Amino acid sequence: MVDVRSLVEQAREGRPRAVARLISLVEGASPQLREVMAALAPLTGGAYVVGLTGSPGVGKSTSTSALVTAYRKAGRRVGVLAVDPSSPFSGGALLGDRVRMSEHASDPGVYIRSMATRGHLGGLAWAAPQAIRVLDAAGCEVILVETVGVGQSEVEIAAQADTSVVLLAPGMGDGIQAAKAGILEIGDIYVVNKADRDGADATARELNHMLGLGESRGPGDWRPPIVKTVAARGEGIDEVVQALDRHRAWTEEHGVLTERRRTRAAHEIETIALTALRARIGSLHGDQRLSALAARVTEGALDPYAAADELIAGVTGA
């Protein structure tokens, strides 16, 4: 058994091994996970969570690394959750993002963790909310969450971030992709990376036009800015940081930040409750109650909805 309290204290002191161990407990769904979350709860709420998403090849990892550099220059402690595709063999992350961010590996003010999606849809690992709590409690002032580049199903990042940054690049059909994937609804800031390529201005214009066709905004509403960058050279990154700071100030002023965090907590509670219920229902396979209900549905004596109501009542005791 792990001494959770000691581990949390070490994480608060900035010891990377302790942070790594806590996230490993989260990813492995340790029996001590409840104890870990209870110990972390009073220590969280100070970090600002920035989600970065976009199609494969737009430069998410390079942009994340450039943002880390900018925040470290400003003296802020930074945590990075780089969600990679799962290895089909081991189920672990492929670690491509860690390779690209190796320049920060020796910086004690930066913690980088690759997490595997393990088949979870939405571009995020299922354990990402708890891992964010670990980094928050460990004193990270900014947490950058970079999602796996899967295109259509990346919109889940909006549910986990205080600010969502959507990256696009010229010459990749991203204007059409933006319309298809629904990213016009989730982006708080849009970044056209690789702006030294032909077509960058056209991509920015097309994106601006599409944003203008979206939902109507009042005088005080947030209008997502479009920033052009060349992340590989660090160009435009300061402008992205300024846009992030402006959006944070706006969300705090209008109560949006508090509402987003409450929504995030509600989603997390719901996910944990549903996971527990699924586990209890799964344990009924082979159980006489489930077999009896299945027989009645097959015979036409009971409809599947009524059978499901009986099953839920049996599981919950309601």
Coordinates of C-alpha atoms in Angstrom, one line a residue:
M1 CA 0.0 0.0 0.0
V2 CA 1.2 3.5 -0.9
D3 CA 1.4 6.2 1.8
V4 CA -0.9 8.6 0.0
R5 CA -0.5 11.6 2.4
S6 CA 3.3 11.4 2.1
L7 CA 3.1 11.1 -1.6
V8 CA 0.9 14.2 -1.9
E9 CA 3.2 16.2 0.3
Q10 CA 6.1 15.3 -1.9
A11 CA 4.2 16.3 -5.0
R12 CA 3.4 19.7 -3.4
E13 CA 7.2 20.1 -2.9
G14 CA 7.5 19.7 -6.7
R15 CA 9.1 16.2 -6.7
P16 CA 8.5 14.7 -10.1
R17 CA 8.6 11.1 -8.9
A18 CA 5.8 11.7 -6.5
V19 CA 3.7 13.4 -9.2
A20 CA 4.4 10.5 -11.6
R21 CA 3.4 8.0 -9.0
L22 CA 0.1 9.8 -8.2
I23 CA -0.8 9.9 -11.9
S24 CA 0.1 6.2 -12.3
L25 CA -2.3 5.5 -9.4
V26 CA -5.0 7.4 -11.3
E27 CA -4.3 5.7 -14.7
G28 CA -4.2 2.3 -13.1
A29 CA -7.6 2.9 -11.3
S30 CA -5.8 1.9 -8.0
P31 CA -7.9 0.8 -5.1
Q32 CA -6.4 3.8 -3.3
L33 CA -7.8 6.2 -6.0
R34 CA -10.5 7.5 -3.7
E35 CA -8.0 8.2 -0.9
V36 CA -5.8 10.1 -3.5
M37 CA -8.7 12.2 -4.7
A38 CA -9.8 13.0 -1.1
A39 CA -6.3 14.2 -0.3
L40 CA -6.0 16.3 -3.4
A41 CA -9.4 18.0 -3.3
P42 CA -8.5 20.8 -0.8
L43 CA -5.3 21.6 -2.8
T44 CA -6.9 22.2 -6.2
G45 CA -8.4 25.1 -8.0
G46 CA -5.4 27.3 -8.6
A47 CA -4.3 26.0 -12.0
Y48 CA -5.5 27.4 -15.3
V49 CA -6.3 24.6 -17.8
V50 CA -5.6 25.2 -21.5
G51 CA -6.7 22.6 -24.0
L52 CA -5.0 22.4 -27.4
T53 CA -6.7 20.5 -30.2
G54 CA -6.6 20.2 -34.0
S55 CA -6.2 17.8 -36.9
P56 CA -3.0 15.7 -37.2
G57 CA -0.1 17.6 -38.6
V58 CA -1.0 21.1 -37.6
G59 CA 1.8 21.3 -35.1
K60 CA 0.1 20.8 -31.7
S61 CA 3.2 19.4 -30.0
T62 CA 5.4 22.1 -31.4
S63 CA 2.9 24.8 -30.3
T64 CA 2.6 23.3 -26.9
S65 CA 6.4 23.3 -26.5
A66 CA 6.6 26.9 -27.6
L67 CA 3.9 27.9 -25.1
V68 CA 5.8 26.1 -22.3
T69 CA 8.9 28.2 -23.2
A70 CA 6.8 31.4 -23.1
Y71 CA 5.2 30.6 -19.7
R72 CA 8.5 29.5 -18.2
K73 CA 10.1 32.9 -19.2
A74 CA 7.2 34.5 -17.3
G75 CA 8.2 32.4 -14.3
R76 CA 5.1 30.1 -14.2
R77 CA 5.2 26.4 -13.3
V78 CA 3.7 24.4 -16.2
G79 CA 2.2 21.0 -16.4
V80 CA 1.6 19.2 -19.8
L81 CA -0.7 16.3 -20.4
A82 CA 0.1 15.0 -23.9
V83 CA -2.6 12.5 -24.8
D84 CA -1.2 10.1 -27.3
P85 CA -2.8 7.2 -29.3
S86 CA -2.6 3.9 -27.6
S87 CA -0.1 1.3 -28.7
P88 CA -2.1 -1.7 -30.1
F89 CA 0.3 -4.0 -28.3
S90 CA 0.9 -2.6 -24.8
G91 CA -2.0 -0.2 -24.5
G92 CA 0.5 2.5 -23.5
A93 CA 1.1 5.9 -25.0
L94 CA 3.4 6.1 -28.1
L95 CA 5.2 9.1 -26.4
G96 CA 5.6 11.1 -29.6
D97 CA 4.9 14.3 -27.8
R98 CA 7.6 13.7 -25.2
V99 CA 10.1 13.4 -28.0
R100 CA 9.1 16.8 -29.4
M101 CA 9.2 18.5 -25.9
S102 CA 12.5 17.0 -24.8
E103 CA 14.0 20.5 -24.5
H104 CA 12.0 21.0 -21.3
A105 CA 12.9 17.6 -19.8
S106 CA 15.5 19.0 -17.4
D107 CA 13.5 22.0 -16.3
P108 CA 12.2 21.4 -12.7
G109 CA 9.4 23.9 -13.3
V110 CA 7.9 21.8 -16.1
Y111 CA 6.1 18.4 -15.7
I112 CA 5.3 16.5 -18.9
R113 CA 3.2 13.4 -18.9
S114 CA 2.1 11.3 -21.9
M115 CA -1.2 9.5 -21.4
A116 CA -2.8 6.8 -23.6
T117 CA -6.3 7.2 -24.8
R118 CA -6.8 3.4 -24.4
G119 CA -9.7 3.4 -26.9
H120 CA -11.5 6.3 -25.2
L121 CA -13.3 8.4 -27.8
G122 CA -13.1 12.2 -27.7
G123 CA -9.4 12.6 -28.0
L124 CA -8.8 12.4 -24.2
A125 CA -7.7 9.7 -21.9
W126 CA -10.5 8.7 -19.4
A127 CA -8.1 9.5 -16.5
A128 CA -7.4 13.1 -17.8
P129 CA -9.6 14.9 -15.2
Q130 CA -8.0 13.2 -12.3
A131 CA -4.5 13.7 -13.7
I132 CA -5.3 17.4 -14.1
R133 CA -6.1 17.5 -10.4
V134 CA -2.8 15.9 -9.6
L135 CA -0.9 18.6 -11.5
D136 CA -3.0 21.3 -10.0
A137 CA -2.3 20.1 -6.5
A138 CA 1.4 19.8 -7.3
G139 CA 1.6 23.6 -7.9
C140 CA 1.3 23.9 -11.7
E141 CA 0.0 27.3 -12.5
V142 CA -0.8 26.5 -16.1
I143 CA -1.8 23.0 -17.3
L144 CA -1.6 22.4 -21.1
V145 CA -3.7 19.5 -22.3
E146 CA -2.8 18.4 -25.8
T147 CA -5.3 16.0 -27.3
V148 CA -4.6 13.1 -29.7
G149 CA -5.0 14.3 -33.3
V150 CA -8.1 12.3 -34.4
G151 CA -10.0 15.1 -36.2
Q152 CA -13.7 14.4 -35.8
S153 CA -13.9 13.5 -32.1
E154 CA -11.7 16.1 -30.4
V155 CA -14.5 18.3 -29.2
E156 CA -14.4 16.7 -25.7
I157 CA -11.4 18.9 -24.8
A158 CA -13.9 21.8 -24.4
A159 CA -15.4 19.9 -21.4
Q160 CA -12.0 19.7 -19.7
A161 CA -10.4 23.1 -20.4
D162 CA -10.9 26.6 -19.0
T163 CA -9.8 27.9 -22.5
S164 CA -9.8 25.8 -25.7
V165 CA -7.3 26.5 -28.4
V166 CA -8.0 25.1 -31.9
L167 CA -5.0 24.9 -34.2
L168 CA -5.3 24.8 -38.0
A169 CA -2.7 25.0 -40.8
P170 CA -2.9 26.2 -44.4
G171 CA -3.1 23.7 -47.2
M172 CA -4.7 20.9 -45.1
G173 CA -8.4 21.5 -45.9
D174 CA -8.9 22.7 -42.3
G175 CA -11.6 25.1 -43.2
I176 CA -13.9 22.2 -44.3
Q177 CA -12.6 20.1 -41.3
A178 CA -13.6 22.9 -39.0
A179 CA -17.2 22.8 -40.2
K180 CA -17.3 19.1 -40.0
A181 CA -15.8 18.5 -36.6
G182 CA -17.8 21.2 -34.9
I183 CA -14.7 23.0 -33.7
L184 CA -16.4 26.4 -34.4
E185 CA -18.5 25.7 -31.3
I186 CA -15.6 24.8 -29.0
G187 CA -12.8 27.2 -29.9
D188 CA -12.1 30.2 -27.6
I189 CA -8.9 31.0 -29.6
Y190 CA -8.0 29.9 -33.1
V191 CA -4.4 29.6 -34.2
V192 CA -3.3 29.3 -37.8
N193 CA 0.1 27.6 -37.4
K194 CA 2.8 27.3 -40.1
A195 CA 1.8 30.8 -41.2
D196 CA 5.0 31.1 -43.3
R197 CA 3.3 28.7 -45.8
D198 CA 1.3 29.8 -48.8
G199 CA -2.4 30.1 -48.0
A200 CA -2.1 31.1 -44.4
D201 CA -3.9 34.4 -44.9
A202 CA -6.6 32.7 -46.9
T203 CA -7.1 30.1 -44.1
A204 CA -7.4 33.0 -41.6
R205 CA -9.9 34.8 -43.8
E206 CA -12.0 31.7 -44.4
L207 CA -12.0 30.9 -40.6
N208 CA -13.0 34.5 -39.8
H209 CA -15.8 34.3 -42.3
M210 CA -17.1 31.0 -40.8
L211 CA -16.9 32.4 -37.3
G212 CA -19.0 35.4 -38.5
L213 CA -21.7 32.9 -39.8
G214 CA -21.9 31.3 -36.4
E215 CA -24.0 32.1 -33.5
S216 CA -24.8 35.8 -32.9
R217 CA -22.8 37.6 -30.2
G218 CA -23.8 40.5 -28.1
P219 CA -21.6 43.6 -27.3
G220 CA -20.0 42.0 -24.2
D221 CA -19.7 38.4 -25.6
W222 CA -16.3 36.8 -26.3
R223 CA -15.3 36.9 -29.9
P224 CA -12.6 34.2 -30.6
P225 CA -9.5 35.8 -32.0
I226 CA -7.5 34.3 -34.8
V227 CA -3.7 34.3 -34.3
K228 CA -1.1 33.4 -36.9
T229 CA 2.0 31.6 -35.7
V230 CA 5.1 29.8 -36.8
A231 CA 5.5 27.7 -33.7
A232 CA 8.7 26.0 -34.9
R233 CA 10.4 29.5 -34.7
G234 CA 8.4 30.8 -31.7
E235 CA 6.8 33.5 -33.9
G236 CA 3.3 34.6 -32.8
I237 CA 3.5 32.6 -29.5
D238 CA 3.5 35.8 -27.3
E239 CA 0.3 36.8 -29.1
V240 CA -1.3 33.5 -28.2
V241 CA -0.3 33.9 -24.6
Q242 CA -1.8 37.4 -24.6
A243 CA -5.0 36.0 -26.1
L244 CA -5.1 33.4 -23.4
D245 CA -4.7 36.0 -20.7
R246 CA -7.5 38.1 -22.2
H247 CA -9.8 35.2 -22.4
R248 CA -9.1 34.2 -18.8
A249 CA -9.8 37.7 -17.6
W250 CA -13.1 37.8 -19.6
T251 CA -14.2 34.4 -18.2
E252 CA -13.5 35.6 -14.6
E253 CA -15.3 38.9 -15.1
H254 CA -18.4 37.3 -16.6
G255 CA -18.6 34.3 -14.3
V256 CA -17.9 31.9 -17.2
L257 CA -14.9 30.4 -15.5
T258 CA -16.8 29.3 -12.4
E259 CA -19.6 27.9 -14.5
R260 CA -17.2 25.9 -16.7
R261 CA -15.5 24.4 -13.7
R262 CA -18.8 23.5 -12.1
T263 CA -19.9 21.9 -15.4
R264 CA -16.6 20.0 -15.5
A265 CA -17.1 18.7 -12.0
A266 CA -20.7 17.7 -12.7
H267 CA -19.5 15.7 -15.8
E268 CA -16.7 14.1 -13.7
I269 CA -19.2 13.0 -11.0
E270 CA -21.6 11.6 -13.6
T271 CA -18.8 9.7 -15.3
I272 CA -17.6 8.1 -12.0
A273 CA -21.2 7.2 -11.0
L274 CA -21.9 5.7 -14.4
T275 CA -18.7 3.7 -14.3
A276 CA -19.6 2.3 -10.9
L277 CA -23.1 1.4 -12.2
R278 CA -21.7 -0.3 -15.3
A279 CA -19.4 -2.4 -13.1
R280 CA -22.3 -3.5 -10.9
I281 CA -24.4 -4.3 -14.0
G282 CA -21.5 -6.1 -15.6
S283 CA -21.2 -8.4 -12.5
L284 CA -24.8 -9.6 -13.2
H285 CA -23.8 -11.4 -16.4
G286 CA -24.6 -15.0 -15.7
D287 CA -26.8 -13.9 -12.8
Q288 CA -30.2 -15.5 -12.6
R289 CA -32.0 -12.1 -12.5
L290 CA -30.5 -11.0 -15.8
S291 CA -31.1 -14.4 -17.4
A292 CA -34.7 -14.4 -16.3
L293 CA -35.3 -10.9 -17.7
A294 CA -33.6 -11.8 -21.0
A295 CA -35.9 -14.9 -21.3
R296 CA -39.0 -12.8 -20.7
V297 CA -37.9 -10.3 -23.4
T298 CA -37.2 -13.1 -25.8
E299 CA -40.7 -14.6 -25.2
G300 CA -42.3 -11.3 -25.7
A301 CA -43.6 -11.2 -22.1
L302 CA -41.7 -8.0 -21.3
D303 CA -40.3 -5.2 -23.4
P304 CA -36.6 -4.3 -23.1
Y305 CA -37.2 -0.9 -21.5
A306 CA -39.3 -2.4 -18.7
A307 CA -36.6 -5.1 -18.3
A308 CA -34.0 -2.4 -18.0
D309 CA -36.0 -0.6 -15.4
E310 CA -36.2 -3.8 -13.4
L311 CA -32.5 -4.4 -13.7
I312 CA -31.7 -0.8 -12.6
A313 CA -34.0 -1.2 -9.6
G314 CA -32.3 -4.4 -8.7
V315 CA -28.8 -2.9 -8.9
T316 CA -29.6 0.4 -7.1
G317 CA -32.1 -0.9 -4.6
A318 CA -34.6 1.8 -5.8

